[in-house]
Amino acid sequence: MRIICVDDYDEMSKKAANIVASQIILKPDSILGLATGATPLGMYKYLVKTYKDGHIDFEQVKTFNLDEYYGLDKENKQSYYYYMHENFFKFINISKESVNIPNGMAKDIYQESLEYERKIRQCGGIDLQVLGIGRNGHIGFNEPDIKFEALTHMVNLDEQTINDNSRFFDSMEDVPTKAISMGIKTIMHARKILLLASGKEKADAIYGAIYGKITPKLPASVLQLHPDVMFIVDKEAASKLN
Ligand code: F6R
């Protein structure tokens, strides 16, 4: 596990974008695992800039997003589909067919999950998985639990996650309580993992993920077992590490 502490959100974003860009330069047909939320927004901005400056090409890249809210369609401004298009995909030369995001409107979520796993396998697996982290230590939407859920599945979101996510919605009633998420095994199978965290509200989760016991009660702690994982954390998120 490599831990890189940086000054602030901007430096975290720049470093993360550089790592993703290097991955694409070294392997133009990379399979990227992508995250949403507030944390990777700066990284996407820098990646778009790197693309516009002519340094990277997404023509052969394929992407798989970690998760999607259950019950939100693609046009819904709060859906992760919408987020990815508005913040990233519409600015780069990636084809529609190369983008994969779980379908939160699928009638049969179990089938949708199996199909998502099949697609990832068919592409040869994820080369680089980008992760954020919840205040409760969740990765993807794998919430604290009594066991690690292995594969893509339907999740009941934690009360804390619902509260945290409510900042993006008009009212509490609009916040979805369920999501479809890659599982821990799906994430752990990625060849490389890059976790980003910024802000003091992530400090406890970051401490637990790095120094805590490996437990499904803090899902990110499982990353201690991954052979190639890098955390990029800003000063505030790293504040409990020393
Ligand atoms: C999003 C995701 C979540 C977020 C986490 C942190 O695709 O998988 O695990 O990374 O909830 O969210 P932010 O970045 O908004 O603090």
PDB file of C-alpha atoms and ligand atoms in Angstrom:
ATOM      1  CA  MET A   1       0.000   0.000   0.000  1.00  0.00           C
ATOM      2  CA  ARG A   2       1.433   3.370  -0.997  1.00  0.00           C
ATOM      3  CA  ILE A   3       0.177   6.499   0.726  1.00  0.00           C
ATOM      4  CA  ILE A   4       0.798   9.876  -0.813  1.00  0.00           C
ATOM      5  CA  CYS A   5      -0.062  12.904   1.324  1.00  0.00           C
ATOM      6  CA  VAL A   6      -0.605  16.131  -0.555  1.00  0.00           C
ATOM      7  CA  ASP A   7      -1.431  19.662   0.537  1.00  0.00           C
ATOM      8  CA  ASP A   8      -4.943  20.048  -0.750  1.00  0.00           C
ATOM      9  CA  TYR A   9      -7.772  18.944  -3.014  1.00  0.00           C
ATOM     10  CA  ASP A  10      -6.213  20.481  -6.105  1.00  0.00           C
ATOM     11  CA  GLU A  11      -2.914  18.681  -5.684  1.00  0.00           C
ATOM     12  CA  MET A  12      -4.772  15.419  -5.029  1.00  0.00           C
ATOM     13  CA  SER A  13      -6.784  15.904  -8.221  1.00  0.00           C
ATOM     14  CA  LYS A  14      -3.726  16.733 -10.335  1.00  0.00           C
ATOM     15  CA  LYS A  15      -1.755  13.730  -9.065  1.00  0.00           C
ATOM     16  CA  ALA A  16      -4.715  11.397  -9.607  1.00  0.00           C
ATOM     17  CA  ALA A  17      -5.210  12.688 -13.160  1.00  0.00           C
ATOM     18  CA  ASN A  18      -1.502  12.141 -13.858  1.00  0.00           C
ATOM     19  CA  ILE A  19      -1.732   8.540 -12.694  1.00  0.00           C
ATOM     20  CA  VAL A  20      -4.795   7.835 -14.832  1.00  0.00           C
ATOM     21  CA  ALA A  21      -3.190   9.598 -17.811  1.00  0.00           C
ATOM     22  CA  SER A  22       0.006   7.524 -17.424  1.00  0.00           C
ATOM     23  CA  GLN A  23      -2.084   4.364 -17.341  1.00  0.00           C
ATOM     24  CA  ILE A  24      -3.697   5.341 -20.666  1.00  0.00           C
ATOM     25  CA  ILE A  25      -0.382   6.317 -22.249  1.00  0.00           C
ATOM     26  CA  LEU A  26       1.216   3.015 -21.223  1.00  0.00           C
ATOM     27  CA  LYS A  27      -1.841   0.965 -22.227  1.00  0.00           C
ATOM     28  CA  PRO A  28      -4.074   2.830 -24.716  1.00  0.00           C
ATOM     29  CA  ASP A  29      -6.798   0.166 -24.450  1.00  0.00           C
ATOM     30  CA  SER A  30      -6.975   0.392 -20.662  1.00  0.00           C
ATOM     31  CA  ILE A  31     -10.078  -0.678 -18.776  1.00  0.00           C
ATOM     32  CA  LEU A  32     -10.773   1.988 -16.171  1.00  0.00           C
ATOM     33  CA  GLY A  33     -13.006   1.626 -13.126  1.00  0.00           C
ATOM     34  CA  LEU A  34     -14.483   5.021 -12.282  1.00  0.00           C
ATOM     35  CA  ALA A  35     -16.086   6.687  -9.289  1.00  0.00           C
ATOM     36  CA  THR A  36     -18.510   9.576  -8.884  1.00  0.00           C
ATOM     37  CA  GLY A  37     -19.205  11.916  -5.956  1.00  0.00           C
ATOM     38  CA  ALA A  38     -17.481  15.175  -5.065  1.00  0.00           C
ATOM     39  CA  THR A  39     -13.976  13.730  -4.668  1.00  0.00           C
ATOM     40  CA  PRO A  40     -13.022  12.823  -8.282  1.00  0.00           C
ATOM     41  CA  LEU A  41     -14.511  15.957  -9.894  1.00  0.00           C
ATOM     42  CA  GLY A  42     -11.142  17.758  -9.906  1.00  0.00           C
ATOM     43  CA  MET A  43      -9.430  14.676 -11.332  1.00  0.00           C
ATOM     44  CA  TYR A  44     -11.927  14.588 -14.206  1.00  0.00           C
ATOM     45  CA  LYS A  45     -11.281  18.297 -14.871  1.00  0.00           C
ATOM     46  CA  TYR A  46      -7.535  17.707 -15.131  1.00  0.00           C
ATOM     47  CA  LEU A  47      -8.051  14.629 -17.311  1.00  0.00           C
ATOM     48  CA  VAL A  48     -10.216  16.658 -19.692  1.00  0.00           C
ATOM     49  CA  LYS A  49      -7.473  19.299 -19.825  1.00  0.00           C
ATOM     50  CA  THR A  50      -4.808  16.655 -20.487  1.00  0.00           C
ATOM     51  CA  TYR A  51      -6.993  15.290 -23.296  1.00  0.00           C
ATOM     52  CA  LYS A  52      -7.611  18.745 -24.795  1.00  0.00           C
ATOM     53  CA  ASP A  53      -3.871  19.454 -24.651  1.00  0.00           C
ATOM     54  CA  GLY A  54      -3.425  16.381 -26.842  1.00  0.00           C
ATOM     55  CA  HIS A  55      -1.562  14.187 -24.362  1.00  0.00           C
ATOM     56  CA  ILE A  56      -4.080  11.347 -24.030  1.00  0.00           C
ATOM     57  CA  ASP A  57      -6.516   9.574 -26.275  1.00  0.00           C
ATOM     58  CA  PHE A  58      -9.620   7.721 -25.067  1.00  0.00           C
ATOM     59  CA  GLU A  59     -10.469   6.044 -28.359  1.00  0.00           C
ATOM     60  CA  GLN A  60      -9.561   2.555 -27.147  1.00  0.00           C
ATOM     61  CA  VAL A  61     -10.330   3.074 -23.461  1.00  0.00           C
ATOM     62  CA  LYS A  62     -13.286   1.297 -21.834  1.00  0.00           C
ATOM     63  CA  THR A  63     -14.823   2.333 -18.526  1.00  0.00           C
ATOM     64  CA  PHE A  64     -16.901   0.689 -15.816  1.00  0.00           C
ATOM     65  CA  ASN A  65     -18.468   2.831 -13.138  1.00  0.00           C
ATOM     66  CA  LEU A  66     -18.639   1.588  -9.583  1.00  0.00           C
ATOM     67  CA  ASP A  67     -22.266   2.257  -8.935  1.00  0.00           C
ATOM     68  CA  GLU A  68     -25.605   3.861  -9.738  1.00  0.00           C
ATOM     69  CA  TYR A  69     -28.617   4.846  -7.683  1.00  0.00           C
ATOM     70  CA  TYR A  70     -31.529   2.452  -7.915  1.00  0.00           C
ATOM     71  CA  GLY A  71     -34.601   4.012  -9.495  1.00  0.00           C
ATOM     72  CA  LEU A  72     -32.933   6.996 -11.201  1.00  0.00           C
ATOM     73  CA  ASP A  73     -32.966   7.047 -14.981  1.00  0.00           C
ATOM     74  CA  LYS A  74     -30.205   8.363 -17.236  1.00  0.00           C
ATOM     75  CA  GLU A  75     -31.866  11.740 -17.688  1.00  0.00           C
ATOM     76  CA  ASN A  76     -32.169  12.324 -13.966  1.00  0.00           C
ATOM     77  CA  LYS A  77     -29.665  15.035 -13.071  1.00  0.00           C
ATOM     78  CA  GLN A  78     -28.727  13.208  -9.869  1.00  0.00           C
ATOM     79  CA  SER A  79     -27.981   9.914 -11.593  1.00  0.00           C
ATOM     80  CA  TYR A  80     -24.375   8.866 -11.871  1.00  0.00           C
ATOM     81  CA  TYR A  81     -24.945   8.354 -15.599  1.00  0.00           C
ATOM     82  CA  TYR A  82     -25.754  12.058 -15.913  1.00  0.00           C
ATOM     83  CA  TYR A  83     -22.825  13.002 -13.670  1.00  0.00           C
ATOM     84  CA  MET A  84     -20.330  11.031 -15.777  1.00  0.00           C
ATOM     85  CA  HIS A  85     -21.553  12.520 -19.024  1.00  0.00           C
ATOM     86  CA  GLU A  86     -21.709  16.077 -17.735  1.00  0.00           C
ATOM     87  CA  ASN A  87     -18.368  16.019 -15.941  1.00  0.00           C
ATOM     88  CA  PHE A  88     -16.263  13.797 -18.138  1.00  0.00           C
ATOM     89  CA  PHE A  89     -17.501  11.778 -21.092  1.00  0.00           C
ATOM     90  CA  LYS A  90     -18.973  14.629 -23.121  1.00  0.00           C
ATOM     91  CA  PHE A  91     -15.561  16.345 -23.181  1.00  0.00           C
ATOM     92  CA  ILE A  92     -13.443  13.393 -24.367  1.00  0.00           C
ATOM     93  CA  ASN A  93     -13.298  11.069 -27.376  1.00  0.00           C
ATOM     94  CA  ILE A  94     -14.728   7.969 -25.736  1.00  0.00           C
ATOM     95  CA  SER A  95     -17.406   6.092 -27.636  1.00  0.00           C
ATOM     96  CA  LYS A  96     -20.803   5.425 -26.079  1.00  0.00           C
ATOM     97  CA  GLU A  97     -20.254   1.678 -26.446  1.00  0.00           C
ATOM     98  CA  SER A  98     -17.099   1.853 -24.327  1.00  0.00           C
ATOM     99  CA  VAL A  99     -18.881   3.350 -21.331  1.00  0.00           C
ATOM    100  CA  ASN A 100     -20.474   1.038 -18.780  1.00  0.00           C
ATOM    101  CA  ILE A 101     -22.573   2.203 -15.842  1.00  0.00           C
ATOM    102  CA  PRO A 102     -24.924  -0.091 -13.925  1.00  0.00           C
ATOM    103  CA  ASN A 103     -28.511   0.443 -14.983  1.00  0.00           C
ATOM    104  CA  GLY A 104     -30.384   1.649 -11.920  1.00  0.00           C
ATOM    105  CA  MET A 105     -33.681   1.203 -13.764  1.00  0.00           C
ATOM    106  CA  ALA A 106     -33.137  -2.471 -14.598  1.00  0.00           C
ATOM    107  CA  LYS A 107     -36.263  -4.556 -13.903  1.00  0.00           C
ATOM    108  CA  ASP A 108     -34.156  -7.450 -12.679  1.00  0.00           C
ATOM    109  CA  ILE A 109     -31.226  -6.094 -10.679  1.00  0.00           C
ATOM    110  CA  TYR A 110     -29.857  -9.595 -10.131  1.00  0.00           C
ATOM    111  CA  GLN A 111     -29.600 -10.186 -13.899  1.00  0.00           C
ATOM    112  CA  GLU A 112     -28.204  -6.687 -14.403  1.00  0.00           C
ATOM    113  CA  SER A 113     -25.522  -7.436 -11.801  1.00  0.00           C
ATOM    114  CA  LEU A 114     -24.575 -10.762 -13.417  1.00  0.00           C
ATOM    115  CA  GLU A 115     -24.396  -9.077 -16.809  1.00  0.00           C
ATOM    116  CA  TYR A 116     -22.196  -6.276 -15.435  1.00  0.00           C
ATOM    117  CA  GLU A 117     -19.771  -8.813 -13.986  1.00  0.00           C
ATOM    118  CA  ARG A 118     -19.776 -10.743 -17.274  1.00  0.00           C
ATOM    119  CA  LYS A 119     -18.912  -7.596 -19.238  1.00  0.00           C
ATOM    120  CA  ILE A 120     -16.020  -6.752 -16.926  1.00  0.00           C
ATOM    121  CA  ARG A 121     -14.664 -10.307 -17.274  1.00  0.00           C
ATOM    122  CA  GLN A 122     -15.156 -10.255 -21.049  1.00  0.00           C
ATOM    123  CA  CYS A 123     -13.000  -7.105 -21.295  1.00  0.00           C
ATOM    124  CA  GLY A 124     -10.228  -8.864 -19.380  1.00  0.00           C
ATOM    125  CA  GLY A 125     -10.802  -7.137 -16.026  1.00  0.00           C
ATOM    126  CA  ILE A 126     -10.182  -3.640 -14.733  1.00  0.00           C
ATOM    127  CA  ASP A 127      -6.658  -2.251 -15.093  1.00  0.00           C
ATOM    128  CA  LEU A 128      -7.040   0.736 -12.804  1.00  0.00           C
ATOM    129  CA  GLN A 129      -9.898   1.293 -10.384  1.00  0.00           C
ATOM    130  CA  VAL A 130     -10.443   4.801  -8.991  1.00  0.00           C
ATOM    131  CA  LEU A 131     -12.194   4.962  -5.618  1.00  0.00           C
ATOM    132  CA  GLY A 132     -13.495   7.603  -3.247  1.00  0.00           C
ATOM    133  CA  ILE A 133     -14.338   6.676   0.327  1.00  0.00           C
ATOM    134  CA  GLY A 134     -17.423   7.288   2.445  1.00  0.00           C
ATOM    135  CA  ARG A 135     -17.180   8.719   5.974  1.00  0.00           C
ATOM    136  CA  ASN A 136     -18.190   5.255   7.169  1.00  0.00           C
ATOM    137  CA  GLY A 137     -15.416   3.634   5.126  1.00  0.00           C
ATOM    138  CA  HIS A 138     -17.578   2.480   2.229  1.00  0.00           C
ATOM    139  CA  ILE A 139     -16.023   1.925  -1.190  1.00  0.00           C
ATOM    140  CA  GLY A 140     -18.336   1.858  -4.171  1.00  0.00           C
ATOM    141  CA  PHE A 141     -21.569   1.545  -2.236  1.00  0.00           C
ATOM    142  CA  ASN A 142     -20.334  -1.377  -0.175  1.00  0.00           C
ATOM    143  CA  GLU A 143     -21.598  -0.209   3.176  1.00  0.00           C
ATOM    144  CA  PRO A 144     -20.385  -1.458   6.588  1.00  0.00           C
ATOM    145  CA  ASP A 145     -21.783  -4.951   7.015  1.00  0.00           C
ATOM    146  CA  ILE A 146     -21.188  -8.255   8.742  1.00  0.00           C
ATOM    147  CA  LYS A 147     -19.647  -9.740   5.581  1.00  0.00           C
ATOM    148  CA  PHE A 148     -17.943  -8.535   2.438  1.00  0.00           C
ATOM    149  CA  GLU A 149     -20.415  -8.695  -0.473  1.00  0.00           C
ATOM    150  CA  ALA A 150     -18.415 -10.122  -3.358  1.00  0.00           C
ATOM    151  CA  LEU A 151     -19.963  -9.175  -6.681  1.00  0.00           C
ATOM    152  CA  THR A 152     -22.133  -6.445  -8.189  1.00  0.00           C
ATOM    153  CA  HIS A 153     -25.337  -6.303  -6.161  1.00  0.00           C
ATOM    154  CA  MET A 154     -28.219  -4.213  -4.853  1.00  0.00           C
ATOM    155  CA  VAL A 155     -27.368  -2.204  -1.740  1.00  0.00           C
ATOM    156  CA  ASN A 156     -29.451  -0.604   0.996  1.00  0.00           C
ATOM    157  CA  LEU A 157     -27.670   2.663   1.631  1.00  0.00           C
ATOM    158  CA  ASP A 158     -26.656   3.530   5.199  1.00  0.00           C
ATOM    159  CA  GLU A 159     -28.403   6.337   7.000  1.00  0.00           C
ATOM    160  CA  GLN A 160     -25.110   8.256   7.109  1.00  0.00           C
ATOM    161  CA  THR A 161     -24.595   7.800   3.346  1.00  0.00           C
ATOM    162  CA  ILE A 162     -28.162   8.930   2.628  1.00  0.00           C
ATOM    163  CA  ASN A 163     -27.550  12.020   4.787  1.00  0.00           C
ATOM    164  CA  ASP A 164     -24.183  12.706   3.133  1.00  0.00           C
ATOM    165  CA  ASN A 165     -25.674  12.332  -0.354  1.00  0.00           C
ATOM    166  CA  SER A 166     -28.617  14.600   0.456  1.00  0.00           C
ATOM    167  CA  ARG A 167     -26.386  17.643  -0.246  1.00  0.00           C
ATOM    168  CA  PHE A 168     -26.797  16.875  -3.952  1.00  0.00           C
ATOM    169  CA  PHE A 169     -30.628  16.650  -3.839  1.00  0.00           C
ATOM    170  CA  ASP A 170     -33.412  19.232  -3.425  1.00  0.00           C
ATOM    171  CA  SER A 171     -35.063  17.429  -0.549  1.00  0.00           C
ATOM    172  CA  MET A 172     -34.382  14.490   1.748  1.00  0.00           C
ATOM    173  CA  GLU A 173     -37.326  12.592   0.168  1.00  0.00           C
ATOM    174  CA  ASP A 174     -35.578  12.660  -3.204  1.00  0.00           C
ATOM    175  CA  VAL A 175     -32.436  10.904  -1.945  1.00  0.00           C
ATOM    176  CA  PRO A 176     -32.380   7.275  -3.113  1.00  0.00           C
ATOM    177  CA  THR A 177     -32.107   4.681  -0.379  1.00  0.00           C
ATOM    178  CA  LYS A 178     -30.852   1.900  -2.653  1.00  0.00           C
ATOM    179  CA  ALA A 179     -28.098   1.568  -5.218  1.00  0.00           C
ATOM    180  CA  ILE A 180     -26.475  -1.030  -7.429  1.00  0.00           C
ATOM    181  CA  SER A 181     -22.757  -1.361  -6.732  1.00  0.00           C
ATOM    182  CA  MET A 182     -19.751  -3.383  -7.753  1.00  0.00           C
ATOM    183  CA  GLY A 183     -18.870  -5.764  -4.927  1.00  0.00           C
ATOM    184  CA  ILE A 184     -15.661  -5.972  -2.911  1.00  0.00           C
ATOM    185  CA  LYS A 185     -14.354  -8.860  -5.000  1.00  0.00           C
ATOM    186  CA  THR A 186     -15.065  -6.935  -8.218  1.00  0.00           C
ATOM    187  CA  ILE A 187     -13.029  -4.022  -6.829  1.00  0.00           C
ATOM    188  CA  MET A 188     -10.244  -6.223  -5.412  1.00  0.00           C
ATOM    189  CA  HIS A 189      -9.807  -7.928  -8.797  1.00  0.00           C
ATOM    190  CA  ALA A 190      -8.684  -4.649 -10.370  1.00  0.00           C
ATOM    191  CA  ARG A 191      -4.986  -4.819 -11.173  1.00  0.00           C
ATOM    192  CA  LYS A 192      -4.340  -1.385  -9.617  1.00  0.00           C
ATOM    193  CA  ILE A 193      -6.409   0.666  -7.216  1.00  0.00           C
ATOM    194  CA  LEU A 194      -6.221   4.399  -6.627  1.00  0.00           C
ATOM    195  CA  LEU A 195      -8.178   5.763  -3.660  1.00  0.00           C
ATOM    196  CA  LEU A 196      -8.688   9.501  -3.254  1.00  0.00           C
ATOM    197  CA  ALA A 197      -9.740  11.329  -0.112  1.00  0.00           C
ATOM    198  CA  SER A 198      -9.980  14.977   0.784  1.00  0.00           C
ATOM    199  CA  GLY A 199     -11.241  16.772   3.865  1.00  0.00           C
ATOM    200  CA  LYS A 200     -11.233  16.192   7.614  1.00  0.00           C
ATOM    201  CA  GLU A 201     -14.550  14.343   7.544  1.00  0.00           C
ATOM    202  CA  LYS A 202     -12.687  11.469   5.831  1.00  0.00           C
ATOM    203  CA  ALA A 203      -9.853  11.314   8.409  1.00  0.00           C
ATOM    204  CA  ASP A 204     -11.336   8.520  10.557  1.00  0.00           C
ATOM    205  CA  ALA A 205     -12.202   6.372   7.540  1.00  0.00           C
ATOM    206  CA  ILE A 206      -8.693   6.849   6.119  1.00  0.00           C
ATOM    207  CA  TYR A 207      -7.094   5.939   9.451  1.00  0.00           C
ATOM    208  CA  GLY A 208      -9.255   2.808   9.709  1.00  0.00           C
ATOM    209  CA  ALA A 209      -8.632   1.806   6.108  1.00  0.00           C
ATOM    210  CA  ILE A 210      -4.861   1.988   6.545  1.00  0.00           C
ATOM    211  CA  TYR A 211      -4.218   0.992  10.186  1.00  0.00           C
ATOM    212  CA  GLY A 212      -7.463  -0.602  11.290  1.00  0.00           C
ATOM    213  CA  LYS A 213      -8.438  -4.241  11.506  1.00  0.00           C
ATOM    214  CA  ILE A 214      -9.542  -5.736   8.185  1.00  0.00           C
ATOM    215  CA  THR A 215     -13.275  -5.928   8.658  1.00  0.00           C
ATOM    216  CA  PRO A 216     -16.466  -5.573   6.603  1.00  0.00           C
ATOM    217  CA  LYS A 217     -17.474  -3.012   9.243  1.00  0.00           C
ATOM    218  CA  LEU A 218     -15.002  -0.702   7.521  1.00  0.00           C
ATOM    219  CA  PRO A 219     -15.095  -1.954   3.912  1.00  0.00           C
ATOM    220  CA  ALA A 220     -12.056   0.054   2.721  1.00  0.00           C
ATOM    221  CA  SER A 221      -9.871  -1.868   5.212  1.00  0.00           C
ATOM    222  CA  VAL A 222      -9.934  -4.790   2.763  1.00  0.00           C
ATOM    223  CA  LEU A 223      -7.625  -2.752   0.499  1.00  0.00           C
ATOM    224  CA  GLN A 224      -4.772  -3.629   2.894  1.00  0.00           C
ATOM    225  CA  LEU A 225      -4.828  -7.031   1.159  1.00  0.00           C
ATOM    226  CA  HIS A 226      -4.487  -5.654  -2.374  1.00  0.00           C
ATOM    227  CA  PRO A 227      -0.990  -5.914  -3.923  1.00  0.00           C
ATOM    228  CA  ASP A 228      -1.071  -2.594  -5.796  1.00  0.00           C
ATOM    229  CA  VAL A 229      -3.063   0.104  -4.073  1.00  0.00           C
ATOM    230  CA  MET A 230      -2.253   3.785  -3.762  1.00  0.00           C
ATOM    231  CA  PHE A 231      -4.017   6.296  -1.521  1.00  0.00           C
ATOM    232  CA  ILE A 232      -3.759   9.991  -2.377  1.00  0.00           C
ATOM    233  CA  VAL A 233      -4.969  11.939   0.623  1.00  0.00           C
ATOM    234  CA  ASP A 234      -4.845  15.625   1.395  1.00  0.00           C
ATOM    235  CA  LYS A 235      -3.550  16.983   4.709  1.00  0.00           C
ATOM    236  CA  GLU A 236      -6.979  17.024   6.317  1.00  0.00           C
ATOM    237  CA  ALA A 237      -7.903  13.494   5.312  1.00  0.00           C
ATOM    238  CA  ALA A 238      -4.450  12.374   6.502  1.00  0.00           C
ATOM    239  CA  SER A 239      -4.700  14.263   9.800  1.00  0.00           C
ATOM    240  CA  LYS A 240      -5.177  11.133  11.961  1.00  0.00           C
ATOM    241  CA  LEU A 241      -2.319   9.169  10.392  1.00  0.00           C
ATOM    242  CA  ASN A 242       0.544  10.595  12.504  1.00  0.00           C
TER     243      ASN A 242
HETATM  244  C1  F6R B   1     -19.244   6.970  -5.849  1.00  0.00           C
HETATM  245  C2  F6R B   1     -18.853   6.016  -4.818  1.00  0.00           C
HETATM  246  C3  F6R B   1     -18.790   6.398  -3.380  1.00  0.00           C
HETATM  247  C4  F6R B   1     -18.100   7.738  -3.134  1.00  0.00           C
HETATM  248  C5  F6R B   1     -18.118   8.084  -1.653  1.00  0.00           C
HETATM  249  C6  F6R B   1     -17.484   9.431  -1.368  1.00  0.00           C
HETATM  250  O1  F6R B   1     -19.225   6.363  -7.115  1.00  0.00           O
HETATM  251  O2  F6R B   1     -18.617   4.901  -5.136  1.00  0.00           O
HETATM  252  O3  F6R B   1     -18.108   5.395  -2.681  1.00  0.00           O
HETATM  253  O4  F6R B   1     -16.793   7.667  -3.601  1.00  0.00           O
HETATM  254  O5  F6R B   1     -19.426   8.095  -1.192  1.00  0.00           O
HETATM  255  O6  F6R B   1     -18.274  10.432  -1.923  1.00  0.00           O
HETATM  256  P1  F6R B   1     -17.755  11.930  -2.001  1.00  0.00           P
HETATM  257  O7  F6R B   1     -16.610  11.924  -2.941  1.00  0.00           O
HETATM  258  O8  F6R B   1     -18.923  12.713  -2.535  1.00  0.00           O
HETATM  259  O9  F6R B   1     -17.346  12.314  -0.615  1.00  0.00           O
END
